[in-house]
Tab-separated table of C-alpha atoms in Angstrom:
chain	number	residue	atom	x	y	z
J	126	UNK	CA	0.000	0.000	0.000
J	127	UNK	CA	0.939	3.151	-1.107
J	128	UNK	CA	-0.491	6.492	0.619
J	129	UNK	CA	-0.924	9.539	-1.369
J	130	UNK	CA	-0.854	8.100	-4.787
J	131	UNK	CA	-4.488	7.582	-6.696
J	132	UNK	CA	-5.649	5.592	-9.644
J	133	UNK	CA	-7.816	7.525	-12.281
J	134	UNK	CA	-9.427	5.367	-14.609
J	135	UNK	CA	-9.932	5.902	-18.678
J	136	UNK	CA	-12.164	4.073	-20.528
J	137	UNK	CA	-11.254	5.837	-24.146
J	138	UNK	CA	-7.873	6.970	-25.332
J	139	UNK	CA	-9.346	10.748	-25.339
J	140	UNK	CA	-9.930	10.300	-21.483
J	141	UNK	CA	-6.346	9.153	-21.032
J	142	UNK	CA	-5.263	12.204	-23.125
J	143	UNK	CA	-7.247	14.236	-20.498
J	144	UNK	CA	-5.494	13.301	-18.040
J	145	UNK	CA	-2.163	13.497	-18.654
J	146	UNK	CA	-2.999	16.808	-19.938
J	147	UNK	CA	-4.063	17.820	-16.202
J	148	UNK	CA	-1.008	15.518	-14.847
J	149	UNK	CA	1.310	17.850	-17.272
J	150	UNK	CA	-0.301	20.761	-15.800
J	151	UNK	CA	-0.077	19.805	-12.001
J	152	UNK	CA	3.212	19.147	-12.163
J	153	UNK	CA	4.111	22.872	-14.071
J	154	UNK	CA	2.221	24.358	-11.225
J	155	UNK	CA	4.205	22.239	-8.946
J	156	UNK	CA	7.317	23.359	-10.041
J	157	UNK	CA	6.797	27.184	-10.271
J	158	UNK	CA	5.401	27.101	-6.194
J	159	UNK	CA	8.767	25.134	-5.702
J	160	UNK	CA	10.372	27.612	-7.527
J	161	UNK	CA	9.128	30.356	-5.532
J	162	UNK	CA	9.713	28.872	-1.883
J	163	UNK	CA	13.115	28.370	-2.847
J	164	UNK	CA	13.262	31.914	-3.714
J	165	UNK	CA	11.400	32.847	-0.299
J	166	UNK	CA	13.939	30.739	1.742
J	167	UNK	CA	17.179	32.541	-0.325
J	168	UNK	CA	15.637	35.893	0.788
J	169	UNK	CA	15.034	34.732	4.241
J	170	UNK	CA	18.363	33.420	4.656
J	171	UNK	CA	19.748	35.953	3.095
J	172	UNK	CA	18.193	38.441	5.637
J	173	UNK	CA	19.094	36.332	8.481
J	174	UNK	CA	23.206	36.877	7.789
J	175	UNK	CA	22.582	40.206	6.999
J	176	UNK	CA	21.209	40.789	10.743
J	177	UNK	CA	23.748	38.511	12.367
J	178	UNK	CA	21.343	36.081	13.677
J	179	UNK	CA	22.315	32.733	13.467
J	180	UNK	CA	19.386	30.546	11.706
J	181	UNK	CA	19.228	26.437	12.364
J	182	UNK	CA	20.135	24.156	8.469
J	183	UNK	CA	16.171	23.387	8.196
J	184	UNK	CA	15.750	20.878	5.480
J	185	UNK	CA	15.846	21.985	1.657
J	186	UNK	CA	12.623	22.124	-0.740
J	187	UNK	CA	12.148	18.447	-1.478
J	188	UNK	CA	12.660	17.573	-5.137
J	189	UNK	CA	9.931	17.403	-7.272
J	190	UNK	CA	10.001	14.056	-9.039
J	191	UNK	CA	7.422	12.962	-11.807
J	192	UNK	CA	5.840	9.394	-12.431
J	193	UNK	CA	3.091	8.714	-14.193
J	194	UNK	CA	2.346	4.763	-14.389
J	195	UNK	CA	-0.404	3.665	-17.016
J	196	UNK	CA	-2.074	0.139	-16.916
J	197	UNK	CA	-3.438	-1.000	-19.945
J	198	UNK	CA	-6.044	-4.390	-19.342
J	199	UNK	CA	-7.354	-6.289	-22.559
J	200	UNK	CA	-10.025	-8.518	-21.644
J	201	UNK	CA	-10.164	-11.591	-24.197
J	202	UNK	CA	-13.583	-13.284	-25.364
J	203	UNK	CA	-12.943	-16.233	-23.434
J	204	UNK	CA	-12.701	-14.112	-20.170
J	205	UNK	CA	-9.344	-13.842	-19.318
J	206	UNK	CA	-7.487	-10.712	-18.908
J	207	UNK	CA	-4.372	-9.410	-19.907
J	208	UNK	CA	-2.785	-6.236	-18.081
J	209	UNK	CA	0.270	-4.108	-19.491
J	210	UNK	CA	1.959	-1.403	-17.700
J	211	UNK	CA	3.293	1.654	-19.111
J	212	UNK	CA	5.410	4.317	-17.058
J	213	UNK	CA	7.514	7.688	-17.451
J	214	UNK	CA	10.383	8.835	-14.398
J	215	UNK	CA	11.129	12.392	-14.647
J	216	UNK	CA	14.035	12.573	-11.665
J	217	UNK	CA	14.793	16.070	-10.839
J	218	UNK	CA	18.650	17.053	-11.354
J	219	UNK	CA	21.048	17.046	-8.539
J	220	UNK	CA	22.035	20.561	-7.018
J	221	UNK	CA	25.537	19.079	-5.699
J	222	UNK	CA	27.343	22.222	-4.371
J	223	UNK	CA	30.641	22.894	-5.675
J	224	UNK	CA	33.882	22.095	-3.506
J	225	UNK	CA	35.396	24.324	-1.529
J	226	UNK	CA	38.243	26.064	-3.574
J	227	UNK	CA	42.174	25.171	-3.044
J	228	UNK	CA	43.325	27.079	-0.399
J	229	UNK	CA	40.319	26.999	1.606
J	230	UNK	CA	40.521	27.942	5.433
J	231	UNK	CA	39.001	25.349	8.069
J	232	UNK	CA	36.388	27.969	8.814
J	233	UNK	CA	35.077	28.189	4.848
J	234	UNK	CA	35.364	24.578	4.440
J	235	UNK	CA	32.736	23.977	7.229
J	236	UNK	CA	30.616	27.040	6.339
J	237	UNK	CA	30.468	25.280	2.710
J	238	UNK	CA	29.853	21.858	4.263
J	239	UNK	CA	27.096	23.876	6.124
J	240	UNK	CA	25.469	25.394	2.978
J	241	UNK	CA	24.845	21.799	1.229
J	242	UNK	CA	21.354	21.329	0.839
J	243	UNK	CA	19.794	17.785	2.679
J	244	UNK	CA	19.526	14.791	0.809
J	245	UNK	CA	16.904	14.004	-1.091
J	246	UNK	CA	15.478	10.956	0.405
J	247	UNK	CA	14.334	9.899	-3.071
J	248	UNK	CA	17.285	9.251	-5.040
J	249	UNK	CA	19.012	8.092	-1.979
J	250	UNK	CA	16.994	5.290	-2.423
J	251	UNK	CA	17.221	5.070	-5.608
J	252	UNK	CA	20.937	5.041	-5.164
J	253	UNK	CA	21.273	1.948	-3.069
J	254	UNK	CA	19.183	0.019	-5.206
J	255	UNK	CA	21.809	0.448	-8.397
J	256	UNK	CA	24.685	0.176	-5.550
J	257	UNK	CA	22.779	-3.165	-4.924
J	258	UNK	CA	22.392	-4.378	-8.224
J	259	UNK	CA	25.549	-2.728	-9.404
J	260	UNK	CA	27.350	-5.074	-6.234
J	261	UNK	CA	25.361	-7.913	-7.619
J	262	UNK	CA	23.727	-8.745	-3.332
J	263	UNK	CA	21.167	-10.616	-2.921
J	264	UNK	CA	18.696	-7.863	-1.466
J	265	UNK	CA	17.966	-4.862	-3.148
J	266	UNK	CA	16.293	-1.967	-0.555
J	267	UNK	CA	13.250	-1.205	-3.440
J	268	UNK	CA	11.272	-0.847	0.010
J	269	UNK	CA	12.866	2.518	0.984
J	270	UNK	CA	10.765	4.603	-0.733
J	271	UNK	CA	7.663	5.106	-2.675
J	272	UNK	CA	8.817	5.391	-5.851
J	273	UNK	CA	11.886	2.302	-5.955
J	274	UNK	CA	8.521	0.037	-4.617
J	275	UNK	CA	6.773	1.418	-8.132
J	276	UNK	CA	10.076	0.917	-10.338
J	277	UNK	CA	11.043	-2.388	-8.662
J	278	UNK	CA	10.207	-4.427	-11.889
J	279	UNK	CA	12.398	-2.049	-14.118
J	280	UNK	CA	15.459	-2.530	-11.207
J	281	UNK	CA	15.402	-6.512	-11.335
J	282	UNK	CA	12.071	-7.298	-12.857
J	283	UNK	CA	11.944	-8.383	-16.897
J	284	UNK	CA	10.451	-5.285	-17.609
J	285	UNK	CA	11.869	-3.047	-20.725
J	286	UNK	CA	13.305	0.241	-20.094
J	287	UNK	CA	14.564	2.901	-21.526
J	288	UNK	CA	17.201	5.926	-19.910
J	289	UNK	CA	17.343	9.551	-21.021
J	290	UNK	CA	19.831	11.724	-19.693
J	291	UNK	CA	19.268	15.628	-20.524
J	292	UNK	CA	22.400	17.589	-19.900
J	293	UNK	CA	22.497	21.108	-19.803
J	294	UNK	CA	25.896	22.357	-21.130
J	295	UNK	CA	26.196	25.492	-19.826
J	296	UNK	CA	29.600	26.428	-17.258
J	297	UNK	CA	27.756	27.320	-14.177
J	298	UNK	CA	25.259	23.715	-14.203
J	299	UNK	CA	28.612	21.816	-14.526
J	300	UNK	CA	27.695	20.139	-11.334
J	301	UNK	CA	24.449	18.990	-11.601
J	302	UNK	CA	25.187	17.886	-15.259
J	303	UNK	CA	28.410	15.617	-13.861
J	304	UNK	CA	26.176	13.903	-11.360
J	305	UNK	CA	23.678	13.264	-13.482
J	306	UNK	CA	26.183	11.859	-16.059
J	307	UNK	CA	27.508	9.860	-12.848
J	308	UNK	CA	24.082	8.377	-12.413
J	309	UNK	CA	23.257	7.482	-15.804
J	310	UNK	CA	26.445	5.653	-16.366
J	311	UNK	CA	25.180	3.451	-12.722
J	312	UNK	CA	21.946	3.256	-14.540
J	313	UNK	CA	23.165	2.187	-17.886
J	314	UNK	CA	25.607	-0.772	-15.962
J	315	UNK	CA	22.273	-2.168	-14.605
J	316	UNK	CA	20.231	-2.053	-17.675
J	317	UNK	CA	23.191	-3.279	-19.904
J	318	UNK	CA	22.931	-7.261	-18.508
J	319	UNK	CA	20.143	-7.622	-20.672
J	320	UNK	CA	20.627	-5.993	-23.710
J	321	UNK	CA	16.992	-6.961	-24.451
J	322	UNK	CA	15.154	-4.884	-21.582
J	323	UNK	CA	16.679	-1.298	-22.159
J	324	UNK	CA	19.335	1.096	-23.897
J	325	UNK	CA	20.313	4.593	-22.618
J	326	UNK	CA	19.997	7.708	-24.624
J	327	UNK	CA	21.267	11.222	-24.037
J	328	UNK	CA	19.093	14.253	-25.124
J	329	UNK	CA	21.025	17.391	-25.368
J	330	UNK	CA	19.165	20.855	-25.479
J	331	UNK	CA	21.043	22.492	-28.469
J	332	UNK	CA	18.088	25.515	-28.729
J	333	UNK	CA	18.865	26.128	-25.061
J	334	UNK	CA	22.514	26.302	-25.514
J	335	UNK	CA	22.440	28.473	-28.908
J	336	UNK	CA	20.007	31.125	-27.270
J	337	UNK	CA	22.409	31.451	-24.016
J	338	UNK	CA	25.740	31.811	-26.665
J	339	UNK	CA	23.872	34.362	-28.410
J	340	UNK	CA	22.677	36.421	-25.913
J	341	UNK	CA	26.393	36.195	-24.280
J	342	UNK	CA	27.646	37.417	-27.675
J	343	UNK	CA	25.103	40.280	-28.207
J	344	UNK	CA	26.024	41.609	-24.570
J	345	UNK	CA	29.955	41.692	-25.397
J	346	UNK	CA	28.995	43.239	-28.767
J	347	UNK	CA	26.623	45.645	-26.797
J	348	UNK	CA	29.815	46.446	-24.461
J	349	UNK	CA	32.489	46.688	-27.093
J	350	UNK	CA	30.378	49.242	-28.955
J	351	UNK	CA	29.534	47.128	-32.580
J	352	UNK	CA	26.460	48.011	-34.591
J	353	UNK	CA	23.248	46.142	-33.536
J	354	UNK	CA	22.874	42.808	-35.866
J	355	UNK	CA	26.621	42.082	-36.019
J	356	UNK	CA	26.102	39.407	-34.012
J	357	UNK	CA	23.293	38.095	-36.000
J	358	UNK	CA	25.607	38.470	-39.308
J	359	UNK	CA	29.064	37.481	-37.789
J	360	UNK	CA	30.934	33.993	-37.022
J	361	UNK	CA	33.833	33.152	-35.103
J	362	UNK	CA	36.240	32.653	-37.694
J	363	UNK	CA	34.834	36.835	-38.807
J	364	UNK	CA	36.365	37.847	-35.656
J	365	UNK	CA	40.203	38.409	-35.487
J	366	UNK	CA	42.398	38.247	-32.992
J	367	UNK	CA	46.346	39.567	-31.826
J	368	UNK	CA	48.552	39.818	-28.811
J	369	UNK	CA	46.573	43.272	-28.045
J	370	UNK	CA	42.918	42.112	-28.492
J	371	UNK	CA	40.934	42.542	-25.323
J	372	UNK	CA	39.065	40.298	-22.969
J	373	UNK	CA	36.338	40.749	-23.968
J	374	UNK	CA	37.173	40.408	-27.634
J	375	UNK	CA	37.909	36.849	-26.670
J	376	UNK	CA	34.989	36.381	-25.053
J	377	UNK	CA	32.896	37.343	-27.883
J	378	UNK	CA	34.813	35.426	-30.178
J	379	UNK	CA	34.372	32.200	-27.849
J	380	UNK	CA	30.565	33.129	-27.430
J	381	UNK	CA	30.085	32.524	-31.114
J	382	UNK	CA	31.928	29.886	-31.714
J	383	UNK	CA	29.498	28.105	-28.894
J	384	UNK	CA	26.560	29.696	-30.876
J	385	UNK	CA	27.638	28.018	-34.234
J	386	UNK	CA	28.638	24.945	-32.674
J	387	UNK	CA	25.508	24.381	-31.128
J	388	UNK	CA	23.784	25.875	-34.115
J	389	UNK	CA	25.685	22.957	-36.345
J	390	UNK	CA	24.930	19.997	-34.092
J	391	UNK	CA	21.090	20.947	-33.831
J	392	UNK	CA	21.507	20.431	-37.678
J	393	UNK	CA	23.310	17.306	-37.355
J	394	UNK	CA	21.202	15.550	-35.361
J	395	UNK	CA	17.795	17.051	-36.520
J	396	UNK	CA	18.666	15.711	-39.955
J	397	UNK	CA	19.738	12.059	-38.356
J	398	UNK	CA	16.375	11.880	-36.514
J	399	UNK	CA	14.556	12.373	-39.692
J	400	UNK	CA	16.470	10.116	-41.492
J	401	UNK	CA	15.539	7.379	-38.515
J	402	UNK	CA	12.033	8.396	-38.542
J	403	UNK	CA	11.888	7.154	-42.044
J	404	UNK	CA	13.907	4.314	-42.149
């Protein structure tokens, strides 16, 4: 028994649209209240130091993880039923603080220890079940948690699965995007002794990455004084460097190389997903 989870049933495929319509929807709303306690507890903290009052670690906004399981049962002329189950994981990134930097005094290493956010008891589970099955033991904890108990036939079960990993490429989500990495290759060891049940895919967001490279480049273009639409009209290799360039020359330069590169693999790999969809 699982508390807090319901069934909805659909008798048509339009009713099942329906609701994971209002499923999509519940779990935007989720994330923007999320969004804006975390902000609320940033200003509060924030506030706190400022005042010098010292304020007890409470524990961080949970993680909002997404599951939606869909049973499917067939009922045959001669009576007997057949039921299939269908289900999508969305696990929330990991927000694993940077170190502390070389050179680090006792004092800022335990002020930095201090600032980690709590575990999230939900892919702590999650993580000793692939330590389990990764270690090959006998027991595997699916029992520590709600969700593990609804993915236990995907963790040692037959059932088929498949992993996406979406990375964000950007400098400053370096690492959340190495942990996840971490996690999917601990995933992808479990899932790869039966090359019949699952495969692992990774899902870059090229759009993402080109719009962040071009509004980099249009703020160094903005600061080094060029016309407006040079960076809409220039590439790298336009931009030309010596021993006397500036900064932020460089940095423009570098911010449109990362525009074009992302602009040529979204091109790349566009054109091999069509070519898949039709073969």
């Amino acid at each position: 028994f699982l508390e807090g989870l319901s069934w909805a049933e659909a008798r048509s495929q339009q009713e099942l649209a329906q609701l994971l319509a209002q499923a999509a929807r519940a779990c935007d709303e989720e994330e923007q209240e999320a969004a804006a306690q975390r902000e609320e507890e940033r200003a509060a903290g924030a506030a706190s130091s400022s005042s010098g009052k010292k304020s007890k670690r409470g524990a961080a906004p949970q993680a909002l993880h997404h599951l939606v399981l869909v049973r499917v049962q067939l009922e045959h002329a001669d009576g007997t039923f057949v039921q299939m189950e269908a289900g999508v994981l969305d696990l929330q990134g990991v927000a694993r603080p940077a170190p502390p930097p070389k050179g680090a005094t006792p004092a800022q290493r335990k002020a930095a220890i201090a600032a980690r956010p709590a575990e999230d008891p939900v892919q702590a589970a999650l993580s000793r079940c692939l330590d389990a099955a990764a270690d090959k033991r006998s027991h595997m904890p699916v029992r520590d948690s709600k969700l593990t108990r609804l993915v236990s036939p995907m963790l040692y079960g037959s059932a088929r699965a498949v992993a996406v990993l979406a990375a964000d490429l950007a400098d400053d989500a370096f690492e959340e995007t190495d942990a996840a990495c971490i996690g999917a290759s601990r995933f992808a060891k479990l899932l790869a002794r039966d090359e019949k049940r699952a495969c692992l895919a990774a899902a870059w967001n090229f759009g993402a990455e080109r719009a962040r490279a071009a509004a980099q480049a249009r703020e160094l273009a903005t600061a080094l004084g060029l016309p407006n639409g040079t960076v809409d009209t220039q590439t790298a290799t336009d931009v030309q460097l010596d021993m006397s360039s500036s900064d932020e020359l460089l940095a423009y330069r570098d911010a449109l190389a990362a525009r074009d590169a992302a602009e040529a693999d979204a091109a790349f790999w566009g054109a091999a997903c069509d070519e898949g969809a039709e073969l």
